[in-house]
Amino acid sequence: MPLSRPTRSVLVAFAVGAVSLSPAQADEFSQEDLKRWEGQFMDVVKQGRELWTKALGANGVSCAQCHPNAANTHPETYPKFQKQLGKVALVADMINWCIRNPAEGQPMALDDPRMVAIQAYINYERRGVPMAPGKH
Amino acid sequence: MSARISRREFLKGAGALAAIGSLPISLVELAFADSAENFTFAHISDSHIQHIKGTEFVRNWDRGLIRAVAEANLLTPKPDFIVYGGDLAQLGSKPELDHGAEIMAALSGKVHYVMGEHDYYLDLGKYWEQLFGPQYYSFDHKGVHFVVLNSILTYDDWTHNRWPTPEQRMLEMAGLDNPNGSPFMVGEKQRQWLKEDLQKIDKDTPLVVFSHSPIQKIYKGWNFWTEDAEQVQALLKPFKKVTVIYGHVHQIQYNQIGNISFHAVMGTAWPWPYPSTYAQVEQHLPKLTVPMNRADPFFERDATGWQFINVATGNVDLRYNLYNNTNRAVSFNSKSGRPEDTLYQPAENRIPPQVHF
Ligand SMILES: [Fe+2]
Ligand SMILES: [Fe+2]
């Protein structure tokens, strides 16, 4: 498993005294890094798309049945005031609402890898749209 | 013109459904000069009855169809007939079609069925035909010629050679945004039949065509599309008054192309987004269309509904009976020669929920 960037920076700092040929600094990354990070992100988008077209609850209903290409999910507008919840809500709150109600399933923890994947997918389908927090 | 039904009145009526003999829907009877020629029909579509297992079905979709049937039964005056616009089932299975047919059996009056892709791609319409009759046909009623098309056919190679099982073929076509799908079409055989059917009809006879897919090209990615739309339109061109009424899109759409008025109908199951809201494609609605309100997901039945249609003038006036929403009416305006929303057509009359993004 590749090290995260901060961990690698610490290792580099320790090694600086001993090794004169220094590897990349904390603020440097290469084309290969970019490619690898994008690949990791797109893998998660792909997992999100798979979850989107599968039943997440008990009745076989999938997200894609009402939201082809994740349309009408408006991730760029969250957090926003949701009058039916009486508070400012996250897009994850709305995803869980849909899992519980139309899909008749159990809500996910906010850091559930499936929740991360679903958000990666809907944001990816919405790429290029300006951020509009709070918009209705 | 007709009185608008406020949401409150409508809900009051719907809530008292079991107790009273008629809904305020009777208010929508439209007055025309020659009332003897008036007739109406109801249009219900896209219920997507979805089997879970055993005798269990998705409750939400069941409720949509049950409500449409109950309300249509209370129409005053009674509609001359009912059209079902396709996608009765979700995956075309026997339990789904049987369950859907059972709910529909509570409707009083003759029903004319249209084939949807969700009804078709498991067994290519075999069981559906047993229940509901031929996949395309025509009939005449009070001086209007009606045609029912199966517009959700596609290329033979996709249908017959591409998929290892009928179940997989059905699943691939059922995903609206699935890139493995294939464009809908009426096909040459049926177009030949249509040509011959229309040859016998006087060109002054009002013509109403029912299809599941739009017989116009809106967005190919979601099959809001018919591959041979232009060829079908060409066959309709010699007629003075032509209306095409289609399902599939689960949303309000209307358009005028030459002599042909187009109207889409709502689903009873769920609404679909407008293709223009998919940020990765350049896609516009017919300019004429004032969109339906954006759906409030906290109301299970919001942005679903069914239609009540008046054909007194030979063109149609289409009333959307919307659940949890103000009803809408789109009528043919004989002055402008196109369908228009009776309330929201002028830009200054539109309301914030009709803005989709
Ligand atoms: Fe449908
Ligand atoms: Fe459909």
Short mmCIF file of C-alpha atoms and ligand atoms in Angstrom, two decimals, chain B residues 46 48 87 118 212 248 250 272, ligand 1:
data_model
loop_
_atom_site.label_atom_id
_atom_site.label_comp_id
_atom_site.label_asym_id
_atom_site.label_seq_id
_atom_site.Cartn_x
_atom_site.Cartn_y
_atom_site.Cartn_z
CA ASP B 46 -45.41 4.02 -16.32
CA HIS B 48 -43.28 -0.01 -13.08
CA ASP B 87 -44.11 0.16 -18.56
CA HIS B 118 -40.04 -2.78 -19.36
CA HIS B 212 -44.39 4.64 -25.44
CA HIS B 248 -41.62 6.68 -21.02
CA HIS B 250 -42.25 10.38 -16.68
CA TRP B 272 -37.56 11.50 -14.20
FE FE C 1 -41.25 4.15 -17.61
#
